[in-house]
Amino acid sequence: MTAQNSKASIIDGKAHAAKLKASIAAEAARLKAEHGLVPGLATILVGNDPASEVYVRNKNKTAESLGFKSVHHHLPADVSEAELLALVKALNADPSVHGILVQMPLPKHIREEAVLDTLDPAKDVDALTPYNAGLLLSGRAHLVSCTPMGVMMLLKETIGSIAGMEALVIGRSLLFGKPAAQLLLAANATVTMAHSRTKDLAEVCRRADILVAAIGKPEFVRGDWVKPGATVIDVGINRVDAGDGKSKLVGDVAYGEAAERAAHITPVPGGVGAMTIICLMRNTLIAAAALAGLPPLSL
Amino acid sequence: MTAQNSKASIIDGKAHAAKLKASIAAEAARLKAEHGLVPGLATILVGNDPASEVYVRNKNKTAESLGFKSVHHHLPADVSEAELLALVKALNADPSVHGILVQMPLPKHIREEAVLDTLDPAKDVDALTPYNAGLLLSGRAHLVSCTPMGVMMLLKETIGSIAGMEALVIGRSLLFGKPAAQLLLAANATVTMAHSRTKDLAEVCRRADILVAAIGKPEFVRGDWVKPGATVIDVGINRVDAGDGKSKLVGDVAYGEAAERAAHITPVPGGVGAMTIICLMRNTLIAAAALAGLPPLSL
């Protein structure tokens, strides 16, 4: 642990992501050479949200850069639920597709539940289907939600074993907070789940050896909420006014203040976010190997 | 809250269970009269563990006392996994069966995972299948594990809203600790999950407004671990030597000591345990109504 008042070491998500990407590329090359297996990722975007378009495009580009097959389906905002479900079913049945990503959120007239109950859990690379969420709760996780997985990798490389540590997750979404808490628990941390209804969040934060913030509120977690020597993982990505008509990205943690007390901290951007897309590629590769009946990969 | 040093009020699980049993009987009678629906519970016991035999017999007897159809299958300890799975499949397909309970633990040569992956989630009244565990994590719970459900009912009747309270669950099993934590979270408590690897458990306990112990260690949680005014829920049922060759049941909490500091506490026996079987009947009724396409019950 770093002594109080020293500057935290910065957890370089980009560097970790580049390293992981290299192992995925190597493993993909091996699977292709030995088994003729080319992982296939299919993305579905409904409507024209500009941020979602950027996210999906980056996913397809990253897949292609790894030699994966990448297919994108762009449906109009007024597509019917039945049409979307028919596409999901077709991709479920397509043997060249191993991962299916339906970009959320969906338009209001389409029930997310119906989509998740249709999606084949074996191809559910975002790990949002009930079956995959349940495997995680059961300690049998196969495909795990990408951002929580990225966080666990950063923690492992930064501090090694977290057994017995007090970990706090602020935010309880199905995409991040809930699976993150389960992964921290599986790694034998004592895990607290906090949220908008938590009383005296500052005090709850001060107990945490590992503080994970995923609330979507710019710089909400202040420096004096951080336990000296803690590891701070900032999952927030918030665009805020930077003056002069410009904007900038900040996390859910007041970085400058927190870095004065933390031992380790992720920056925004360049921290957790960098890991998410690579973990999606990792899931696609894992799904491809499993669907091909190959032994589990060690990635 | 009761002031420090006063005696805790005792949470009477038997009384709550009797009340719930009466509403289930009334609802079952209504479903039979209006829809000709008779809930059916099938139990499967493998081998001859005396404790399991008692548990299963009580489940069947309670079902019969409510006018449910009750079928018991007793298989020899050396039954093959394939034979057990064939029975589960037959019960999945039997329209007169709405709830299937496979008594755990199973002999070592049978994979629990294979049984849970075969069991129809719609009939999974112990809520152990990945799909039902995942629905719970997703905030879409349908059938919920019986003991955690019983605990939530006792908490609701005893203290009303628990939003913003600090809840602690000690123990992280799939049957109790993990679903209990999810239910407490869904009720807006700030939830900590502790276990055998937790450091300074006594101090972690002293933060808890709601302390839930499910660790299977007789009287492990001591009185001075309890925050004054807390609600203590003791899920443990341990048989210990009472001298003179006799035995007695005690919980995971040192009851006498804890009752000096808690505002409310469950006794053992007569606390949480009394609710479990009735919650199994509740799940069977809920499953029967859902399988018949009837609207959700309010029980």
PDB file of C-alpha atoms in Angstrom, chain A residues 48-269:
ATOM      1  CA  ASN A  48     -29.892   5.827 -35.140  1.00  0.00           C
ATOM      2  CA  ASP A  49     -28.563   6.836 -31.742  1.00  0.00           C
ATOM      3  CA  PRO A  50     -25.168   8.398 -32.631  1.00  0.00           C
ATOM      4  CA  ALA A  51     -23.378   7.095 -29.507  1.00  0.00           C
ATOM      5  CA  SER A  52     -24.674   3.557 -30.104  1.00  0.00           C
ATOM      6  CA  GLU A  53     -23.563   3.759 -33.745  1.00  0.00           C
ATOM      7  CA  VAL A  54     -20.030   4.591 -32.615  1.00  0.00           C
ATOM      8  CA  TYR A  55     -19.982   1.781 -30.041  1.00  0.00           C
ATOM      9  CA  VAL A  56     -21.190  -0.820 -32.529  1.00  0.00           C
ATOM     10  CA  ARG A  57     -18.833   0.325 -35.267  1.00  0.00           C
ATOM     11  CA  ASN A  58     -15.885   0.007 -32.873  1.00  0.00           C
ATOM     12  CA  LYS A  59     -16.959  -3.498 -31.952  1.00  0.00           C
ATOM     13  CA  ASN A  60     -17.121  -4.607 -35.575  1.00  0.00           C
ATOM     14  CA  LYS A  61     -13.794  -2.916 -36.379  1.00  0.00           C
ATOM     15  CA  THR A  62     -12.057  -4.580 -33.440  1.00  0.00           C
ATOM     16  CA  ALA A  63     -13.466  -7.967 -34.434  1.00  0.00           C
ATOM     17  CA  GLU A  64     -12.174  -7.518 -37.986  1.00  0.00           C
ATOM     18  CA  SER A  65      -8.764  -6.423 -36.763  1.00  0.00           C
ATOM     19  CA  LEU A  66      -8.523  -9.762 -34.933  1.00  0.00           C
ATOM     20  CA  GLY A  67      -9.449 -11.760 -38.021  1.00  0.00           C
ATOM     21  CA  PHE A  68     -12.951 -12.543 -36.752  1.00  0.00           C
ATOM     22  CA  LYS A  69     -15.897 -12.658 -39.101  1.00  0.00           C
ATOM     23  CA  SER A  70     -17.989  -9.574 -38.379  1.00  0.00           C
ATOM     24  CA  VAL A  71     -21.562  -8.994 -39.522  1.00  0.00           C
ATOM     25  CA  HIS A  72     -23.607  -5.926 -38.742  1.00  0.00           C
ATOM     26  CA  HIS A  73     -27.394  -5.623 -38.956  1.00  0.00           C
ATOM     27  CA  HIS A  74     -28.795  -2.109 -38.803  1.00  0.00           C
ATOM     28  CA  LEU A  75     -32.575  -2.059 -38.342  1.00  0.00           C
ATOM     29  CA  PRO A  76     -34.823   1.007 -38.544  1.00  0.00           C
ATOM     30  CA  ALA A  77     -36.110   2.527 -35.276  1.00  0.00           C
ATOM     31  CA  ASP A  78     -39.658   1.401 -36.096  1.00  0.00           C
ATOM     32  CA  VAL A  79     -38.793  -2.247 -36.747  1.00  0.00           C
ATOM     33  CA  SER A  80     -41.316  -4.549 -35.083  1.00  0.00           C
ATOM     34  CA  GLU A  81     -40.399  -6.712 -32.126  1.00  0.00           C
ATOM     35  CA  ALA A  82     -41.336  -9.771 -34.195  1.00  0.00           C
ATOM     36  CA  GLU A  83     -38.900  -8.801 -36.953  1.00  0.00           C
ATOM     37  CA  LEU A  84     -36.092  -8.273 -34.458  1.00  0.00           C
ATOM     38  CA  LEU A  85     -36.815 -11.619 -32.780  1.00  0.00           C
ATOM     39  CA  ALA A  86     -36.820 -13.319 -36.191  1.00  0.00           C
ATOM     40  CA  LEU A  87     -33.362 -11.904 -36.893  1.00  0.00           C
ATOM     41  CA  VAL A  88     -32.084 -13.073 -33.489  1.00  0.00           C
ATOM     42  CA  LYS A  89     -33.452 -16.549 -34.192  1.00  0.00           C
ATOM     43  CA  ALA A  90     -31.780 -16.623 -37.618  1.00  0.00           C
ATOM     44  CA  LEU A  91     -28.448 -15.667 -36.023  1.00  0.00           C
ATOM     45  CA  ASN A  92     -28.972 -18.273 -33.277  1.00  0.00           C
ATOM     46  CA  ALA A  93     -29.226 -20.858 -36.069  1.00  0.00           C
ATOM     47  CA  ASP A  94     -26.308 -19.546 -38.161  1.00  0.00           C
ATOM     48  CA  PRO A  95     -23.273 -21.791 -37.524  1.00  0.00           C
ATOM     49  CA  SER A  96     -20.821 -19.086 -38.665  1.00  0.00           C
ATOM     50  CA  VAL A  97     -22.014 -16.756 -35.887  1.00  0.00           C
ATOM     51  CA  HIS A  98     -20.714 -17.461 -32.354  1.00  0.00           C
ATOM     52  CA  GLY A  99     -21.502 -14.173 -30.655  1.00  0.00           C
ATOM     53  CA  ILE A 100     -24.629 -12.021 -30.980  1.00  0.00           C
ATOM     54  CA  LEU A 101     -24.659  -8.523 -29.573  1.00  0.00           C
ATOM     55  CA  VAL A 102     -27.946  -6.590 -29.503  1.00  0.00           C
ATOM     56  CA  GLN A 103     -26.970  -3.004 -28.720  1.00  0.00           C
ATOM     57  CA  MET A 104     -29.015  -1.642 -25.811  1.00  0.00           C
ATOM     58  CA  PRO A 105     -31.079   0.387 -25.144  1.00  0.00           C
ATOM     59  CA  LEU A 106     -33.805  -0.646 -27.588  1.00  0.00           C
ATOM     60  CA  PRO A 107     -36.748   1.550 -28.654  1.00  0.00           C
ATOM     61  CA  LYS A 108     -39.603   1.543 -26.150  1.00  0.00           C
ATOM     62  CA  HIS A 109     -41.939  -0.603 -28.259  1.00  0.00           C
ATOM     63  CA  ILE A 110     -39.536  -3.541 -28.119  1.00  0.00           C
ATOM     64  CA  ARG A 111     -39.322  -5.557 -24.898  1.00  0.00           C
ATOM     65  CA  GLU A 112     -35.704  -6.190 -23.911  1.00  0.00           C
ATOM     66  CA  GLU A 113     -36.906  -9.231 -21.982  1.00  0.00           C
ATOM     67  CA  ALA A 114     -38.337 -10.795 -25.118  1.00  0.00           C
ATOM     68  CA  VAL A 115     -35.036 -10.285 -26.928  1.00  0.00           C
ATOM     69  CA  LEU A 116     -33.004 -11.742 -24.048  1.00  0.00           C
ATOM     70  CA  ASP A 117     -35.357 -14.716 -23.718  1.00  0.00           C
ATOM     71  CA  THR A 118     -34.894 -15.419 -27.458  1.00  0.00           C
ATOM     72  CA  LEU A 119     -31.125 -14.993 -27.664  1.00  0.00           C
ATOM     73  CA  ASP A 120     -29.216 -18.289 -27.440  1.00  0.00           C
ATOM     74  CA  PRO A 121     -27.237 -18.155 -24.148  1.00  0.00           C
ATOM     75  CA  ALA A 122     -24.381 -19.941 -25.922  1.00  0.00           C
ATOM     76  CA  LYS A 123     -23.998 -16.861 -28.179  1.00  0.00           C
ATOM     77  CA  ASP A 124     -24.839 -14.235 -25.552  1.00  0.00           C
ATOM     78  CA  VAL A 125     -21.486 -12.423 -25.513  1.00  0.00           C
ATOM     79  CA  ASP A 126     -22.837  -9.545 -23.377  1.00  0.00           C
ATOM     80  CA  ALA A 127     -23.993 -12.153 -20.796  1.00  0.00           C
ATOM     81  CA  LEU A 128     -27.373 -10.500 -20.337  1.00  0.00           C
ATOM     82  CA  THR A 129     -29.632 -13.535 -20.748  1.00  0.00           C
ATOM     83  CA  PRO A 130     -31.140 -14.978 -17.562  1.00  0.00           C
ATOM     84  CA  TYR A 131     -29.361 -18.284 -18.113  1.00  0.00           C
ATOM     85  CA  ASN A 132     -25.911 -16.669 -18.190  1.00  0.00           C
ATOM     86  CA  ALA A 133     -26.729 -14.350 -15.277  1.00  0.00           C
ATOM     87  CA  GLY A 134     -27.853 -17.430 -13.369  1.00  0.00           C
ATOM     88  CA  LEU A 135     -24.695 -19.377 -14.186  1.00  0.00           C
ATOM     89  CA  LEU A 136     -22.726 -16.469 -12.712  1.00  0.00           C
ATOM     90  CA  LEU A 137     -24.824 -16.475  -9.517  1.00  0.00           C
ATOM     91  CA  SER A 138     -24.411 -20.268  -9.381  1.00  0.00           C
ATOM     92  CA  GLY A 139     -20.623 -20.073  -9.552  1.00  0.00           C
ATOM     93  CA  ARG A 140     -20.638 -21.696 -13.002  1.00  0.00           C
ATOM     94  CA  ALA A 141     -20.023 -18.596 -15.103  1.00  0.00           C
ATOM     95  CA  HIS A 142     -19.330 -19.241 -18.786  1.00  0.00           C
ATOM     96  CA  LEU A 143     -19.797 -15.924 -20.619  1.00  0.00           C
ATOM     97  CA  VAL A 144     -19.433 -12.950 -18.266  1.00  0.00           C
ATOM     98  CA  SER A 145     -20.496  -9.342 -18.828  1.00  0.00           C
ATOM     99  CA  CYS A 146     -17.576  -7.529 -20.488  1.00  0.00           C
ATOM    100  CA  THR A 147     -16.936  -4.479 -18.303  1.00  0.00           C
ATOM    101  CA  PRO A 148     -17.011  -6.385 -14.977  1.00  0.00           C
ATOM    102  CA  MET A 149     -14.660  -8.964 -16.491  1.00  0.00           C
ATOM    103  CA  GLY A 150     -12.312  -6.172 -17.563  1.00  0.00           C
ATOM    104  CA  VAL A 151     -12.395  -4.717 -14.050  1.00  0.00           C
ATOM    105  CA  MET A 152     -11.488  -8.067 -12.511  1.00  0.00           C
ATOM    106  CA  MET A 153      -8.547  -8.425 -14.896  1.00  0.00           C
ATOM    107  CA  LEU A 154      -7.268  -4.956 -13.994  1.00  0.00           C
ATOM    108  CA  LEU A 155      -7.614  -5.744 -10.277  1.00  0.00           C
ATOM    109  CA  LYS A 156      -5.801  -9.039 -10.641  1.00  0.00           C
ATOM    110  CA  GLU A 157      -2.905  -7.509 -12.526  1.00  0.00           C
ATOM    111  CA  THR A 158      -2.717  -4.512 -10.178  1.00  0.00           C
ATOM    112  CA  ILE A 159      -3.102  -6.014  -6.707  1.00  0.00           C
ATOM    113  CA  GLY A 160      -3.167  -9.793  -7.141  1.00  0.00           C
ATOM    114  CA  SER A 161      -5.374 -11.621  -4.650  1.00  0.00           C
ATOM    115  CA  ILE A 162      -8.303  -9.620  -3.278  1.00  0.00           C
ATOM    116  CA  ALA A 163      -9.409 -12.330  -0.820  1.00  0.00           C
ATOM    117  CA  GLY A 164     -10.682 -10.839   2.432  1.00  0.00           C
ATOM    118  CA  MET A 165     -10.598  -7.264   1.139  1.00  0.00           C
ATOM    119  CA  GLU A 166     -13.604  -4.985   1.511  1.00  0.00           C
ATOM    120  CA  ALA A 167     -14.931  -4.239  -1.961  1.00  0.00           C
ATOM    121  CA  LEU A 168     -17.686  -1.736  -2.662  1.00  0.00           C
ATOM    122  CA  VAL A 169     -19.690  -1.545  -5.879  1.00  0.00           C
ATOM    123  CA  ILE A 170     -21.781   1.601  -6.316  1.00  0.00           C
ATOM    124  CA  GLY A 171     -24.514   1.005  -8.883  1.00  0.00           C
ATOM    125  CA  ARG A 172     -26.605  -2.118  -9.394  1.00  0.00           C
ATOM    126  CA  SER A 173     -27.225  -2.546 -13.115  1.00  0.00           C
ATOM    127  CA  LEU A 174     -27.470  -5.969 -14.732  1.00  0.00           C
ATOM    128  CA  LEU A 175     -24.780  -4.964 -17.218  1.00  0.00           C
ATOM    129  CA  PHE A 176     -22.241  -3.922 -14.600  1.00  0.00           C
ATOM    130  CA  GLY A 177     -22.954  -3.575 -10.877  1.00  0.00           C
ATOM    131  CA  LYS A 178     -24.604  -6.899 -10.178  1.00  0.00           C
ATOM    132  CA  PRO A 179     -22.169  -9.096 -12.125  1.00  0.00           C
ATOM    133  CA  ALA A 180     -19.208  -7.088 -10.772  1.00  0.00           C
ATOM    134  CA  ALA A 181     -20.369  -7.805  -7.210  1.00  0.00           C
ATOM    135  CA  GLN A 182     -20.662 -11.518  -7.999  1.00  0.00           C
ATOM    136  CA  LEU A 183     -17.171 -11.652  -9.507  1.00  0.00           C
ATOM    137  CA  LEU A 184     -15.666  -9.824  -6.525  1.00  0.00           C
ATOM    138  CA  LEU A 185     -17.479 -12.252  -4.219  1.00  0.00           C
ATOM    139  CA  ALA A 186     -16.190 -15.230  -6.206  1.00  0.00           C
ATOM    140  CA  ALA A 187     -12.686 -13.805  -5.701  1.00  0.00           C
ATOM    141  CA  ASN A 188     -13.389 -13.947  -1.942  1.00  0.00           C
ATOM    142  CA  ALA A 189     -13.741 -10.231  -1.246  1.00  0.00           C
ATOM    143  CA  THR A 190     -16.285  -9.055   1.314  1.00  0.00           C
ATOM    144  CA  VAL A 191     -18.621  -7.226  -1.041  1.00  0.00           C
ATOM    145  CA  THR A 192     -21.003  -4.341  -0.395  1.00  0.00           C
ATOM    146  CA  MET A 193     -23.565  -3.268  -2.994  1.00  0.00           C
ATOM    147  CA  ALA A 194     -24.517   0.407  -2.709  1.00  0.00           C
ATOM    148  CA  HIS A 195     -26.844   2.551  -4.810  1.00  0.00           C
ATOM    149  CA  SER A 196     -28.976   5.671  -4.919  1.00  0.00           C
ATOM    150  CA  ARG A 197     -30.878   4.648  -1.781  1.00  0.00           C
ATOM    151  CA  THR A 198     -27.742   4.050   0.301  1.00  0.00           C
ATOM    152  CA  LYS A 199     -27.505   6.267   3.378  1.00  0.00           C
ATOM    153  CA  ASP A 200     -24.220   8.073   4.048  1.00  0.00           C
ATOM    154  CA  LEU A 201     -22.478   6.793   0.933  1.00  0.00           C
ATOM    155  CA  ALA A 202     -19.318   8.728   1.864  1.00  0.00           C
ATOM    156  CA  GLU A 203     -18.947   6.679   5.039  1.00  0.00           C
ATOM    157  CA  VAL A 204     -19.676   3.423   3.218  1.00  0.00           C
ATOM    158  CA  CYS A 205     -16.977   4.351   0.680  1.00  0.00           C
ATOM    159  CA  ARG A 206     -14.413   5.000   3.421  1.00  0.00           C
ATOM    160  CA  ARG A 207     -14.579   1.300   4.417  1.00  0.00           C
ATOM    161  CA  ALA A 208     -13.623   0.100   0.939  1.00  0.00           C
ATOM    162  CA  ASP A 209     -10.219  -1.328   0.076  1.00  0.00           C
ATOM    163  CA  ILE A 210     -11.574  -1.587  -3.469  1.00  0.00           C
ATOM    164  CA  LEU A 211     -13.984   1.150  -4.533  1.00  0.00           C
ATOM    165  CA  VAL A 212     -15.838   0.571  -7.795  1.00  0.00           C
ATOM    166  CA  ALA A 213     -18.066   3.411  -9.011  1.00  0.00           C
ATOM    167  CA  ALA A 214     -20.632   2.871 -11.784  1.00  0.00           C
ATOM    168  CA  ILE A 215     -23.348   5.446 -11.283  1.00  0.00           C
ATOM    169  CA  GLY A 216     -23.173   7.777 -14.269  1.00  0.00           C
ATOM    170  CA  LYS A 217     -22.772  10.967 -12.227  1.00  0.00           C
ATOM    171  CA  PRO A 218     -19.739  13.093 -13.116  1.00  0.00           C
ATOM    172  CA  GLU A 219     -17.158  13.309 -10.309  1.00  0.00           C
ATOM    173  CA  PHE A 220     -19.759  12.278  -7.740  1.00  0.00           C
ATOM    174  CA  VAL A 221     -17.346  10.311  -5.515  1.00  0.00           C
ATOM    175  CA  ARG A 222     -15.110  12.845  -3.758  1.00  0.00           C
ATOM    176  CA  GLY A 223     -11.525  12.440  -2.682  1.00  0.00           C
ATOM    177  CA  ASP A 224     -12.249  12.387   1.043  1.00  0.00           C
ATOM    178  CA  TRP A 225     -14.598   9.411   0.499  1.00  0.00           C
ATOM    179  CA  VAL A 226     -11.586   7.307  -0.503  1.00  0.00           C
ATOM    180  CA  LYS A 227      -9.876   5.160   2.133  1.00  0.00           C
ATOM    181  CA  PRO A 228      -6.156   5.921   2.107  1.00  0.00           C
ATOM    182  CA  GLY A 229      -4.382   3.199   0.157  1.00  0.00           C
ATOM    183  CA  ALA A 230      -7.540   1.986  -1.591  1.00  0.00           C
ATOM    184  CA  THR A 231      -7.776   0.877  -5.199  1.00  0.00           C
ATOM    185  CA  VAL A 232     -10.295   3.018  -7.091  1.00  0.00           C
ATOM    186  CA  ILE A 233     -11.999   1.684 -10.221  1.00  0.00           C
ATOM    187  CA  ASP A 234     -13.978   4.317 -12.103  1.00  0.00           C
ATOM    188  CA  VAL A 235     -16.499   2.821 -14.523  1.00  0.00           C
ATOM    189  CA  GLY A 236     -18.255   6.109 -15.311  1.00  0.00           C
ATOM    190  CA  ILE A 237     -17.862   7.861 -18.647  1.00  0.00           C
ATOM    191  CA  ASN A 238     -19.600  11.247 -18.521  1.00  0.00           C
ATOM    192  CA  ARG A 239     -19.342  14.013 -21.106  1.00  0.00           C
ATOM    193  CA  VAL A 240     -19.279  17.407 -19.402  1.00  0.00           C
ATOM    194  CA  ASP A 241     -18.884  21.032 -20.458  1.00  0.00           C
ATOM    195  CA  ALA A 242     -15.215  22.039 -20.581  1.00  0.00           C
ATOM    196  CA  GLY A 243     -15.913  25.722 -21.333  1.00  0.00           C
ATOM    197  CA  ASP A 244     -15.450  27.524 -24.686  1.00  0.00           C
ATOM    198  CA  GLY A 245     -18.194  25.326 -26.162  1.00  0.00           C
ATOM    199  CA  LYS A 246     -15.983  22.294 -25.755  1.00  0.00           C
ATOM    200  CA  SER A 247     -16.672  19.112 -23.806  1.00  0.00           C
ATOM    201  CA  LYS A 248     -14.550  16.526 -22.068  1.00  0.00           C
ATOM    202  CA  LEU A 249     -14.964  13.052 -20.566  1.00  0.00           C
ATOM    203  CA  VAL A 250     -14.854  12.544 -16.799  1.00  0.00           C
ATOM    204  CA  GLY A 251     -15.580   9.554 -14.608  1.00  0.00           C
ATOM    205  CA  ASP A 252     -17.843   9.076 -11.590  1.00  0.00           C
ATOM    206  CA  VAL A 253     -14.890   9.834  -9.306  1.00  0.00           C
ATOM    207  CA  ALA A 254     -13.253  13.229  -8.743  1.00  0.00           C
ATOM    208  CA  TYR A 255      -9.970  11.948 -10.126  1.00  0.00           C
ATOM    209  CA  GLY A 256      -7.547  14.591  -8.892  1.00  0.00           C
ATOM    210  CA  GLU A 257      -8.774  14.449  -5.303  1.00  0.00           C
ATOM    211  CA  ALA A 258      -9.090  10.661  -5.223  1.00  0.00           C
ATOM    212  CA  ALA A 259      -5.584  10.157  -6.630  1.00  0.00           C
ATOM    213  CA  GLU A 260      -4.200  11.949  -3.545  1.00  0.00           C
ATOM    214  CA  ARG A 261      -5.493   9.164  -1.266  1.00  0.00           C
ATOM    215  CA  ALA A 262      -5.764   6.035  -3.410  1.00  0.00           C
ATOM    216  CA  ALA A 263      -2.888   3.625  -3.949  1.00  0.00           C
ATOM    217  CA  HIS A 264      -4.149   2.744  -7.448  1.00  0.00           C
ATOM    218  CA  ILE A 265      -6.730   4.444  -9.645  1.00  0.00           C
ATOM    219  CA  THR A 266      -8.134   4.073 -13.152  1.00  0.00           C
ATOM    220  CA  PRO A 267      -8.232   7.220 -15.291  1.00  0.00           C
ATOM    221  CA  VAL A 268     -11.157   8.250 -17.529  1.00  0.00           C
ATOM    222  CA  PRO A 269     -10.659   7.841 -20.425  1.00  0.00           C
TER     223      PRO A 269
END
